[in-house]
mmCIF file of C-alpha atoms in Angstrom:
data_model
loop_
_atom_site.group_PDB
_atom_site.id
_atom_site.type_symbol
_atom_site.label_atom_id
_atom_site.label_comp_id
_atom_site.label_asym_id
_atom_site.label_seq_id
_atom_site.Cartn_x
_atom_site.Cartn_y
_atom_site.Cartn_z
ATOM 1 C CA MET A 1 0.000 0.000 0.000
ATOM 2 C CA SER A 2 1.399 3.376 -0.969
ATOM 3 C CA SER A 3 2.157 5.867 1.795
ATOM 4 C CA PRO A 4 0.303 9.202 1.846
ATOM 5 C CA SER A 5 1.997 11.976 -0.103
ATOM 6 C CA ARG A 6 4.054 14.408 1.929
ATOM 7 C CA SER A 7 2.874 18.022 2.067
ATOM 8 C CA PRO A 8 5.194 20.487 0.273
ATOM 9 C CA LEU A 9 5.149 22.600 3.452
ATOM 10 C CA ALA A 10 6.194 19.680 5.668
ATOM 11 C CA GLY A 11 9.768 20.992 5.774
ATOM 12 C CA ILE A 12 8.603 23.965 7.839
ATOM 13 C CA ARG A 13 8.552 22.705 11.422
ATOM 14 C CA ASP A 14 8.572 25.914 13.461
ATOM 15 C CA VAL A 15 7.486 29.487 12.789
ATOM 16 C CA LEU A 16 8.373 32.547 14.868
ATOM 17 C CA VAL A 17 6.136 35.604 14.921
ATOM 18 C CA GLY A 18 7.593 38.760 16.412
ATOM 19 C CA THR A 19 5.642 41.884 17.239
ATOM 20 C CA THR A 20 6.388 44.898 19.399
ATOM 21 C CA VAL A 21 3.871 47.121 21.160
ATOM 22 C CA GLU A 22 5.094 50.701 20.716
ATOM 23 C CA GLY A 23 1.935 52.519 21.814
ATOM 24 C CA GLU A 24 -1.595 51.957 23.075
ATOM 25 C CA PHE A 25 -3.118 52.918 19.720
ATOM 26 C CA ASP A 26 -0.958 50.865 17.380
ATOM 27 C CA PRO A 27 -2.666 49.566 14.227
ATOM 28 C CA PRO A 28 -3.892 45.941 14.158
ATOM 29 C CA ILE A 29 -1.123 43.339 13.973
ATOM 30 C CA ALA A 30 -1.213 41.338 10.722
ATOM 31 C CA ALA A 31 1.836 39.148 11.416
ATOM 32 C CA ILE A 32 0.177 37.100 14.163
ATOM 33 C CA GLY A 33 -2.816 36.066 12.061
ATOM 34 C CA TYR A 34 -0.563 35.353 9.080
ATOM 35 C CA GLY A 35 1.899 33.320 11.155
ATOM 36 C CA LEU A 36 -0.892 31.355 12.833
ATOM 37 C CA THR A 37 -2.537 30.366 9.547
ATOM 38 C CA LEU A 38 0.874 29.531 8.039
ATOM 39 C CA ALA A 39 1.728 27.293 11.004
ATOM 40 C CA LYS A 40 -1.646 25.580 10.666
ATOM 41 C CA ALA A 41 -1.116 24.983 6.913
ATOM 42 C CA ALA A 42 2.339 23.513 7.575
ATOM 43 C CA ASN A 43 1.366 21.655 10.765
ATOM 44 C CA ALA A 44 4.238 23.520 12.411
ATOM 45 C CA HIS A 45 4.939 24.768 15.919
ATOM 46 C CA LEU A 46 4.218 28.476 16.438
ATOM 47 C CA THR A 47 6.180 30.781 18.726
ATOM 48 C CA VAL A 48 4.845 34.283 19.374
ATOM 49 C CA GLN A 49 7.116 36.925 20.869
ATOM 50 C CA SER A 50 4.904 39.855 21.833
ATOM 51 C CA ALA A 51 7.339 42.396 23.269
ATOM 52 C CA SER A 52 6.585 45.796 24.743
ATOM 53 C CA TRP A 53 8.982 48.668 24.117
ATOM 54 C CA ARG A 54 10.073 49.615 27.631
ATOM 55 C CA LEU A 55 10.849 53.307 28.078
ATOM 56 C CA THR A 56 14.129 54.415 29.652
ATOM 57 C CA GLY A 57 15.513 57.720 30.823
ATOM 58 C CA ASP A 58 17.998 57.647 27.947
ATOM 59 C CA ASP A 59 15.211 58.087 25.372
ATOM 60 C CA ALA A 60 15.619 61.771 24.556
ATOM 61 C CA TRP A 61 12.216 62.006 22.904
ATOM 62 C CA LEU A 62 10.492 61.346 26.254
ATOM 63 C CA GLY A 63 11.221 64.882 27.402
ATOM 64 C CA GLU A 64 8.292 65.671 29.677
ATOM 65 C CA PHE A 65 7.975 62.186 31.156
ATOM 66 C CA ASP A 66 9.132 61.775 34.746
ATOM 67 C CA TYR A 67 9.931 58.449 36.309
ATOM 68 C CA VAL A 68 6.361 57.895 37.559
ATOM 69 C CA GLY A 69 4.851 58.649 34.155
ATOM 70 C CA GLU A 70 7.404 56.433 32.474
ATOM 71 C CA ALA A 71 6.606 53.509 34.773
ATOM 72 C CA LEU A 72 2.882 53.958 34.161
ATOM 73 C CA VAL A 73 3.327 53.784 30.391
ATOM 74 C CA ASP A 74 5.556 50.715 30.775
ATOM 75 C CA ARG A 75 2.866 48.923 32.803
ATOM 76 C CA ARG A 76 0.191 49.722 30.222
ATOM 77 C CA LEU A 77 2.311 48.516 27.307
ATOM 78 C CA ASP A 78 3.345 45.374 29.223
ATOM 79 C CA ALA A 79 -0.315 44.560 29.859
ATOM 80 C CA LEU A 80 -1.175 45.126 26.202
ATOM 81 C CA ALA A 81 1.702 42.901 25.032
ATOM 82 C CA ARG A 82 0.570 40.139 27.406
ATOM 83 C CA SER A 83 -3.012 40.385 26.193
ATOM 84 C CA ILE A 84 -1.828 40.055 22.573
ATOM 85 C CA ALA A 85 0.196 36.957 23.498
ATOM 86 C CA GLU A 86 -2.731 35.433 25.395
ATOM 87 C CA ARG A 87 -5.115 36.097 22.516
ATOM 88 C CA ALA A 88 -2.644 34.495 20.076
ATOM 89 C CA ALA A 89 -2.347 31.427 22.315
ATOM 90 C CA GLY A 90 -6.126 31.132 22.499
ATOM 91 C CA ASP A 91 -6.552 31.462 18.736
ATOM 92 C CA ALA A 92 -3.819 28.870 18.178
ATOM 93 C CA ALA A 93 -5.452 26.391 20.566
ATOM 94 C CA GLN A 94 -8.787 26.879 18.839
ATOM 95 C CA GLY A 95 -7.102 26.273 15.453
ATOM 96 C CA GLY A 96 -5.276 23.151 16.631
ATOM 97 C CA VAL A 97 -1.821 24.758 16.454
ATOM 98 C CA VAL A 98 0.797 24.054 19.129
ATOM 99 C CA CYS A 99 1.944 27.472 20.331
ATOM 100 C CA THR A 100 4.296 28.981 22.887
ATOM 101 C CA THR A 101 4.297 32.667 23.753
ATOM 102 C CA GLU A 102 6.374 35.207 25.597
ATOM 103 C CA ALA A 103 5.741 38.852 26.382
ATOM 104 C CA PRO A 104 9.016 40.467 27.488
ATOM 105 C CA GLY A 105 9.324 44.153 28.305
ATOM 106 C CA LEU A 106 12.483 45.311 26.543
ATOM 107 C CA THR A 107 14.386 48.473 25.734
ATOM 108 C CA TYR A 108 14.776 49.458 22.077
ATOM 109 C CA PRO A 109 18.134 47.686 21.437
ATOM 110 C CA ASP A 110 17.027 44.538 23.252
ATOM 111 C CA VAL A 111 13.813 44.211 21.221
ATOM 112 C CA VAL A 112 15.682 43.661 17.966
ATOM 113 C CA THR A 113 18.533 41.647 19.532
ATOM 114 C CA ARG A 114 16.203 39.165 21.231
ATOM 115 C CA LEU A 115 14.133 38.698 18.087
ATOM 116 C CA ALA A 116 17.218 38.048 15.915
ATOM 117 C CA THR A 117 18.487 35.515 18.453
ATOM 118 C CA GLN A 118 15.133 33.728 18.526
ATOM 119 C CA ALA A 119 14.952 33.724 14.723
ATOM 120 C CA ARG A 120 18.034 31.481 14.539
ATOM 121 C CA LEU A 121 16.044 28.772 16.319
ATOM 122 C CA HIS A 122 13.151 28.698 13.830
ATOM 123 C CA ASP A 123 12.697 27.840 10.155
ATOM 124 C CA LEU A 124 11.379 31.303 9.362
ATOM 125 C CA THR A 125 10.206 34.478 11.045
ATOM 126 C CA VAL A 126 7.040 36.454 10.329
ATOM 127 C CA LEU A 127 7.177 40.200 11.042
ATOM 128 C CA ASP A 128 5.025 43.224 10.370
ATOM 129 C CA ALA A 129 6.082 45.677 7.668
ATOM 130 C CA GLY A 130 4.899 49.111 6.636
ATOM 131 C CA PRO A 131 5.291 52.711 7.793
ATOM 132 C CA ARG A 132 5.467 53.010 11.566
ATOM 133 C CA ARG A 133 6.275 55.958 13.773
ATOM 134 C CA PHE A 134 9.678 54.811 14.993
ATOM 135 C CA ASP A 135 10.595 52.444 12.149
ATOM 136 C CA LEU A 136 11.190 49.667 14.676
ATOM 137 C CA ASP A 137 9.609 47.168 12.262
ATOM 138 C CA ARG A 138 12.220 47.901 9.601
ATOM 139 C CA GLU A 139 15.158 47.601 11.993
ATOM 140 C CA THR A 140 13.786 44.355 13.410
ATOM 141 C CA ILE A 141 13.461 42.911 9.904
ATOM 142 C CA GLU A 142 16.990 43.995 8.980
ATOM 143 C CA ARG A 143 18.547 42.514 12.115
ATOM 144 C CA ALA A 144 16.623 39.246 11.721
ATOM 145 C CA LEU A 145 17.811 38.956 8.106
ATOM 146 C CA PHE A 146 21.453 39.858 8.721
ATOM 147 C CA GLU A 147 22.000 38.097 12.057
ATOM 148 C CA SER A 148 19.815 34.973 12.036
ATOM 149 C CA GLY A 149 20.709 33.239 8.757
ATOM 150 C CA ARG A 150 16.984 32.532 8.337
ATOM 151 C CA PRO A 151 14.357 33.911 5.956
ATOM 152 C CA VAL A 152 11.779 36.507 6.992
ATOM 153 C CA ILE A 153 8.245 37.010 5.737
ATOM 154 C CA ALA A 154 7.398 40.718 6.002
ATOM 155 C CA VAL A 155 3.633 41.144 6.208
ATOM 156 C CA PRO A 156 1.982 44.441 5.205
ATOM 157 C CA PRO A 157 -1.129 45.734 7.020
ATOM 158 C CA GLY A 158 -4.290 43.844 6.150
ATOM 159 C CA CYS A 159 -2.588 40.585 5.091
ATOM 160 C CA ASP A 160 -3.569 38.627 8.181
ATOM 161 C CA ALA A 161 -4.107 35.206 6.560
ATOM 162 C CA PHE A 162 -1.489 33.042 4.857
ATOM 163 C CA ALA A 163 -1.874 32.313 1.144
ATOM 164 C CA ALA A 164 0.717 31.228 -1.407
ATOM 165 C CA ARG A 165 -1.168 29.951 -4.440
ATOM 166 C CA ARG A 166 0.357 32.517 -6.798
ATOM 167 C CA ILE A 167 3.968 33.607 -6.222
ATOM 168 C CA ILE A 168 6.332 36.014 -7.953
ATOM 169 C CA VAL A 169 10.061 35.258 -7.707
ATOM 170 C CA ALA A 170 12.086 38.438 -8.256
ATOM 171 C CA TRP A 171 15.268 37.387 -10.064
ATOM 172 C CA ASP A 172 18.266 39.667 -10.612
ATOM 173 C CA GLY A 173 20.992 37.010 -10.710
ATOM 174 C CA SER A 174 22.360 37.982 -7.300
ATOM 175 C CA ALA A 175 23.416 35.663 -4.491
ATOM 176 C CA GLN A 176 20.617 37.090 -2.362
ATOM 177 C CA ALA A 177 17.991 36.255 -5.009
ATOM 178 C CA ALA A 178 19.338 32.694 -5.341
ATOM 179 C CA ARG A 179 19.241 32.233 -1.559
ATOM 180 C CA ALA A 180 15.674 33.541 -1.338
ATOM 181 C CA ALA A 181 14.389 31.241 -4.079
ATOM 182 C CA ASN A 182 16.078 28.236 -2.452
ATOM 183 C CA ASP A 183 14.726 29.081 1.001
ATOM 184 C CA ALA A 184 11.241 29.517 -0.479
ATOM 185 C CA LEU A 185 11.163 26.108 -2.235
ATOM 186 C CA PRO A 186 8.507 24.637 0.108
ATOM 187 C CA PHE A 187 6.154 27.464 -0.892
ATOM 188 C CA LEU A 188 7.107 27.293 -4.560
ATOM 189 C CA ARG A 189 6.416 23.545 -4.731
ATOM 190 C CA ALA A 190 3.004 24.046 -3.149
ATOM 191 C CA ALA A 191 1.992 26.994 -5.357
ATOM 192 C CA GLU A 192 -0.384 26.769 -8.305
ATOM 193 C CA ALA A 193 1.274 29.484 -10.410
ATOM 194 C CA ILE A 194 4.789 30.953 -10.251
ATOM 195 C CA GLU A 195 6.265 33.769 -12.290
ATOM 196 C CA VAL A 196 9.989 34.515 -12.368
ATOM 197 C CA VAL A 197 10.228 38.271 -12.904
ATOM 198 C CA SER A 198 13.390 40.080 -13.966
ATOM 199 C CA VAL A 199 13.287 43.854 -14.176
ATOM 200 C CA CYS A 200 15.884 44.964 -16.713
ATOM 201 C CA ASP A 201 17.082 47.769 -18.914
ATOM 202 C CA ASP A 202 15.708 47.640 -22.444
ATOM 203 C CA ALA A 203 19.139 46.627 -23.770
ATOM 204 C CA GLU A 204 19.319 43.647 -21.388
ATOM 205 C CA ILE A 205 15.904 42.412 -22.497
ATOM 206 C CA HIS A 206 16.889 42.563 -26.167
ATOM 207 C CA GLU A 207 20.186 40.745 -25.566
ATOM 208 C CA ALA A 208 18.883 37.893 -23.389
ATOM 209 C CA VAL A 209 16.003 36.649 -21.267
ATOM 210 C CA PRO A 210 17.525 36.978 -17.772
ATOM 211 C CA GLY A 211 14.913 34.963 -15.871
ATOM 212 C CA ALA A 212 15.104 32.055 -18.334
ATOM 213 C CA GLU A 213 18.531 31.026 -17.033
ATOM 214 C CA PHE A 214 17.056 30.345 -13.591
ATOM 215 C CA ALA A 215 13.846 28.578 -14.643
ATOM 216 C CA PRO A 216 15.479 25.164 -15.378
ATOM 217 C CA HIS A 217 16.905 25.038 -11.844
ATOM 218 C CA LEU A 218 13.450 25.521 -10.356
ATOM 219 C CA ALA A 219 11.956 22.988 -12.775
ATOM 220 C CA ARG A 220 14.418 20.330 -11.526
ATOM 221 C CA HIS A 221 12.966 20.910 -8.068
ATOM 222 C CA GLY A 222 9.454 20.229 -9.319
ATOM 223 C CA VAL A 223 8.494 23.879 -9.695
ATOM 224 C CA ASN A 224 6.678 24.879 -12.896
ATOM 225 C CA VAL A 225 7.320 28.507 -13.752
ATOM 226 C CA VAL A 226 6.787 31.105 -16.427
ATOM 227 C CA VAL A 227 9.378 33.809 -17.082
ATOM 228 C CA ASN A 228 8.542 37.472 -17.485
ATOM 229 C CA ASP A 229 11.250 40.061 -18.198
ATOM 230 C CA LEU A 230 10.016 43.603 -17.663
ATOM 231 C CA PRO A 231 11.487 47.055 -18.370
ATOM 232 C CA LYS A 232 12.359 49.186 -15.342
ATOM 233 C CA GLY A 233 9.842 51.874 -16.167
ATOM 234 C CA ASP A 234 9.288 53.908 -12.987
ATOM 235 C CA GLY A 235 11.812 51.801 -11.055
ATOM 236 C CA ILE A 236 12.299 48.215 -9.932
ATOM 237 C CA ALA A 237 10.208 48.476 -6.765
ATOM 238 C CA GLU A 238 7.290 50.115 -8.540
ATOM 239 C CA THR A 239 7.458 47.575 -11.380
ATOM 240 C CA LEU A 240 7.348 44.686 -8.891
ATOM 241 C CA ARG A 241 4.437 46.292 -7.040
ATOM 242 C CA SER A 242 2.521 46.696 -10.285
ATOM 243 C CA GLN A 243 3.283 43.164 -11.486
ATOM 244 C CA ALA A 244 2.200 41.675 -8.163
ATOM 245 C CA GLY A 245 -1.202 43.223 -8.755
ATOM 246 C CA LEU A 246 -1.426 42.131 -12.390
ATOM 247 C CA PHE A 247 -0.381 38.557 -11.544
ATOM 248 C CA ARG A 248 -2.709 38.516 -8.516
ATOM 249 C CA ALA A 249 0.243 37.337 -6.444
ATOM 250 C CA ASP A 250 -0.111 36.156 -2.854
ATOM 251 C CA MET A 251 3.623 36.539 -2.160
ATOM 252 C CA VAL A 252 6.793 38.012 -3.636
ATOM 253 C CA VAL A 253 10.045 36.100 -3.073
ATOM 254 C CA MET A 254 13.152 38.267 -3.292
ATOM 255 C CA GLY A 255 16.698 38.680 -2.092
ATOM 256 C CA ALA A 256 16.981 41.435 0.510
ATOM 257 C CA TYR A 257 19.498 44.269 0.596
ATOM 258 C CA ARG A 258 21.763 43.557 -2.332
ATOM 259 C CA HIS A 259 23.393 46.832 -1.248
ATOM 260 C CA SER A 260 24.006 47.667 2.412
ATOM 261 C CA PRO A 261 21.085 49.115 4.422
ATOM 262 C CA LYS A 262 23.142 52.294 4.937
ATOM 263 C CA ARG A 263 23.562 52.776 1.189
ATOM 264 C CA GLU A 264 19.875 52.051 0.641
ATOM 265 C CA PHE A 265 19.017 54.649 3.276
ATOM 266 C CA PHE A 266 20.877 57.398 1.438
ATOM 267 C CA LEU A 267 20.335 56.341 -2.173
ATOM 268 C CA GLY A 268 17.029 54.515 -1.910
ATOM 269 C CA GLY A 269 16.636 50.801 -2.540
ATOM 270 C CA VAL A 270 14.214 48.152 -3.699
ATOM 271 C CA THR A 271 14.035 46.337 -0.346
ATOM 272 C CA ARG A 272 13.461 49.484 1.682
ATOM 273 C CA SER A 273 10.827 50.770 -0.760
ATOM 274 C CA LEU A 274 8.863 47.517 -0.745
ATOM 275 C CA LEU A 275 9.042 47.193 3.036
ATOM 276 C CA ARG A 276 7.354 50.584 3.294
ATOM 277 C CA ASN A 277 4.686 49.766 0.734
ATOM 278 C CA SER A 278 3.977 46.302 -0.656
ATOM 279 C CA PRO A 279 0.608 44.936 -1.756
ATOM 280 C CA VAL A 280 1.518 41.398 -0.627
ATOM 281 C CA PRO A 281 3.795 39.685 1.914
ATOM 282 C CA LEU A 282 7.490 39.601 1.029
ATOM 283 C CA PHE A 283 9.518 36.418 1.502
ATOM 284 C CA LEU A 284 13.034 37.781 2.120
ATOM 285 C CA SER A 285 16.468 36.193 2.472
ATOM 286 C CA HIS A 286 19.914 37.713 2.601
#
């Protein structure tokens, strides 16, 4: 008798979700719902780190806060972080997902350090992305990518349920792009439609089909793809955003920070632009 077929997502055994409470009126957290539904689809263990950003006297922006006011805010944010963790644990139990949670109160540097350390112990990490007041999301994503050796899924607001039926693989021939595609193979094998997208100068498109060189490698891994080479137009990030909509993508797989984050800060960069504004979750590796 033949054994049951193995799920393409079976290689994902543990998922970490990290979120940080910065204020009492933060927008809804998409990463927890996305991570929970991903863990359920993969039958994986879920870990939720719901940290609160603990204020300290060294934070110059506090200004008017005295010690008593600072402690009061800390207690409120701690309670909110714990309630988020408890709600996540309850939702996981209801969905049949094994889940562990923690709700540490941490200073700014410790938030990102603890998350990066935890990320090394999981197959992938799910984090929120998008414009936030203190840009803590972006720094957390960067540290997790550069210091954990693991991929990150950056989830924009509103994407609170996992889906990966239609995936775009952004291919520029870089080591980062190759690493991202390899790390994303469980999702690519499970997808219904995959498009390898290369955004090129007009001259490059006429001379060759850049994405076509990578397609045979994916095919040998059981991934059926189509190749689409596109002109840069208004820029690589904007072209990828537009194509994600046209393809009705659920996810974009891409190498992160081909240039250093510092250079991207001053000159602009594809990763930074998409982290601020992406229509779909980004599967990132560095």
